[in-house]
Amino acid sequence: MTALPTDVSPLAVIGASRRAASDGAVLPTINPATGTVLAELPACGAVEIDEAVSVARARFEAGSWRDMAPRQRKAVMLRVADGLAARAEDFALLETLESGKPISDTRAVDVPLALNTLRYYAEAIDKIHGEVGPSGPDRLSWAVHDPLGVIGAIVPWNFPLHMAMWKIAPAIAMGNSVVVKPSELTSLTTLHFAAVALEAGLPEGVLNIVPGTGALAGSALARHNDVDMITFTGSGPVGRQLMHDAADSNLKRVSLELGGKSPHIVFADYPDLDRVAEAAAWGIFYNQGQVCTAGSRLLVERSIHADFVARLVKVAETIRPGNPLDPATRLGAVISEKQMNGVLHRIAGAQREGADLILGGRQALKESGGFFLEPTIFDHVAPTSALAREEVFGPVLAVIPFDTPEEALHLANDTEYGLASGLWTGSMALANRFARQLRAGLVWINGWDACDITMPFGGFKQSGFGRDRSLHALYKYADLKSISVSFPQ
């Protein structure tokens, strides 16, 4: 099946209305697996963003969602989750068609994790408590969490529905209204979710979806003076621009989850190298390497380097690109022709820099018209090379040998990024030391990419600031207000 489900509309959702762009402009959504047009989206801009923000503000000020009893908001959100669950197969198909990722992943990972996120924050609504201060007998003081107001959420194309839920669910759980600018490459699942949410009883105006480019719609949202916060997942350069836009407008809050160049460290004392090889392969090749936490730098202790790399290549050779709609496919297409060509350019650059290409390195399945790449591994990569230091966002792994734990720690931290890291070792003392000294927001020990909604997600350094997931994400969408009552003595 390559057609959209019949009830999917590509139009913007503003309040309860479906809208085209005011100037009639459209953006094609391309199926990455075939290179063909899947749908045409409205290329919205400042006019539509302004309308959506106005609707969101009106809903917030009316108070019908903000002031609703927490358990009532919880019931509405759980009905929305039930609506998503009832259409899980449609969402999985949509995500595969517009992103190129295997349907086995969208069925087993993307849609279930989005659903889990929505239910987690629905259940958390009535578990947010204020604080009572020790003010003395003549005064009662307490602090409460007030919703911010209108949240602008800009979400990426690599996990369209899941990342949208990371922003939408905690924001609306706290009583805010939200305007979402999805990636122009993958807007359909988010637009369809808005329809499901309205059908389930989410008040109109609480959630608004405005597709368009970052340069037009995204910039208009970030610069809007009636938006109280921008939450963004994407690239570093765009994150920097959003900070400028926030400062140049109404000094709105900004939360950024940006890029990564995550180190995956393998010590010789770990007893099961086959397990590590499997994890290392999927740590970079899952979702075609288009993951901000991808283990793109593999640091291997030199005494096991040759043996481990042989095991790794053996695993990687079983990971072949294929039709994303085939349930047997584990490696789909990268998001666009531009992205594919950019990754191929990085591969050519690594070869010029002298890295050893030991697997892949080419476009695959050209006859499909899609944007497929072979799993690619470079060995003996220089730590100072572009491949070792710059985010590729594709199925390309850089293997770097090391001799001592001190060298491994230096290599791991020697990057402008600090999103994720992981290590495999039989020594819990070494693991504990590295967990404390690695400069990353996420540290995984004897595993990779543990995805737990109850734990915060975010980075150090130029990987951004602010956290998604966990109760910490709820609090970032709220203001802390202190209230005092005096009692005459």
PDB file of N, CA and C in Angstrom, residues 12 39 72 76 92 96 156 180 223 236 318 321 332 339 342 354 432 473:
ATOM      1  N   ALA A  12      -3.706  22.473   7.348  1.00  0.00           N
ATOM      2  CA  ALA A  12      -3.382  22.942   8.695  1.00  0.00           C
ATOM      3  C   ALA A  12      -4.602  22.816   9.598  1.00  0.00           C
ATOM      4  N   ALA A  39       1.806  13.711  -0.954  1.00  0.00           N
ATOM      5  CA  ALA A  39       0.723  14.658  -0.681  1.00  0.00           C
ATOM      6  C   ALA A  39       1.267  16.063  -0.870  1.00  0.00           C
ATOM      7  N   GLN A  72     -10.182  15.807  35.197  1.00  0.00           N
ATOM      8  CA  GLN A  72     -10.960  15.926  33.965  1.00  0.00           C
ATOM      9  C   GLN A  72     -10.036  16.062  32.753  1.00  0.00           C
ATOM     10  N   VAL A  76      -9.719  13.469  29.444  1.00  0.00           N
ATOM     11  CA  VAL A  76      -9.707  13.866  28.033  1.00  0.00           C
ATOM     12  C   VAL A  76      -8.462  13.321  27.344  1.00  0.00           C
ATOM     13  N   ALA A  92       1.115   4.167  11.853  1.00  0.00           N
ATOM     14  CA  ALA A  92       2.347   3.471  11.467  1.00  0.00           C
ATOM     15  C   ALA A  92       2.569   3.569   9.963  1.00  0.00           C
ATOM     16  N   THR A  96       5.653   5.612   8.021  1.00  0.00           N
ATOM     17  CA  THR A  96       6.529   4.922   7.071  1.00  0.00           C
ATOM     18  C   THR A  96       6.506   5.605   5.712  1.00  0.00           C
ATOM     19  N   PRO A 156      11.035  17.660  14.760  1.00  0.00           N
ATOM     20  CA  PRO A 156      11.888  17.212  13.656  1.00  0.00           C
ATOM     21  C   PRO A 156      11.222  16.147  12.804  1.00  0.00           C
ATOM     22  N   VAL A 180       1.978  23.803  16.986  1.00  0.00           N
ATOM     23  CA  VAL A 180       3.055  22.932  16.521  1.00  0.00           C
ATOM     24  C   VAL A 180       3.402  23.276  15.083  1.00  0.00           C
ATOM     25  N   ARG A 223       9.326  34.218  16.583  1.00  0.00           N
ATOM     26  CA  ARG A 223       9.376  35.673  16.756  1.00  0.00           C
ATOM     27  C   ARG A 223       8.045  36.257  17.226  1.00  0.00           C
ATOM     28  N   GLY A 236      21.806  22.424  15.508  1.00  0.00           N
ATOM     29  CA  GLY A 236      22.417  23.504  16.257  1.00  0.00           C
ATOM     30  C   GLY A 236      22.244  24.877  15.633  1.00  0.00           C
ATOM     31  N   THR A 318      24.408  -8.158   7.624  1.00  0.00           N
ATOM     32  CA  THR A 318      23.045  -8.716   7.594  1.00  0.00           C
ATOM     33  C   THR A 318      21.981  -7.625   7.526  1.00  0.00           C
ATOM     34  N   PRO A 321      19.334  -2.541   3.127  1.00  0.00           N
ATOM     35  CA  PRO A 321      18.208  -1.665   2.809  1.00  0.00           C
ATOM     36  C   PRO A 321      17.134  -2.419   2.039  1.00  0.00           C
ATOM     37  N   GLY A 332      15.515   1.275   6.228  1.00  0.00           N
ATOM     38  CA  GLY A 332      14.710   1.931   5.218  1.00  0.00           C
ATOM     39  C   GLY A 332      15.487   2.983   4.447  1.00  0.00           C
ATOM     40  N   GLN A 339      19.399  14.886   1.897  1.00  0.00           N
ATOM     41  CA  GLN A 339      20.069  14.224   3.013  1.00  0.00           C
ATOM     42  C   GLN A 339      20.978  13.105   2.516  1.00  0.00           C
ATOM     43  N   GLY A 342      24.070  14.568   1.036  1.00  0.00           N
ATOM     44  CA  GLY A 342      24.926  15.101   2.086  1.00  0.00           C
ATOM     45  C   GLY A 342      25.725  14.017   2.788  1.00  0.00           C
ATOM     46  N   GLY A 354      41.623   9.802   4.670  1.00  0.00           N
ATOM     47  CA  GLY A 354      42.445   8.632   4.940  1.00  0.00           C
ATOM     48  C   GLY A 354      41.837   7.574   5.819  1.00  0.00           C
ATOM     49  N   ASN A 432      31.177   3.250  36.986  1.00  0.00           N
ATOM     50  CA  ASN A 432      30.755   4.336  37.864  1.00  0.00           C
ATOM     51  C   ASN A 432      31.607   5.582  37.643  1.00  0.00           C
ATOM     52  N   ALA A 473       9.900  17.442  32.330  1.00  0.00           N
ATOM     53  CA  ALA A 473       9.322  18.086  31.148  1.00  0.00           C
ATOM     54  C   ALA A 473       8.024  18.797  31.486  1.00  0.00           C
TER      55      ALA A 473
END
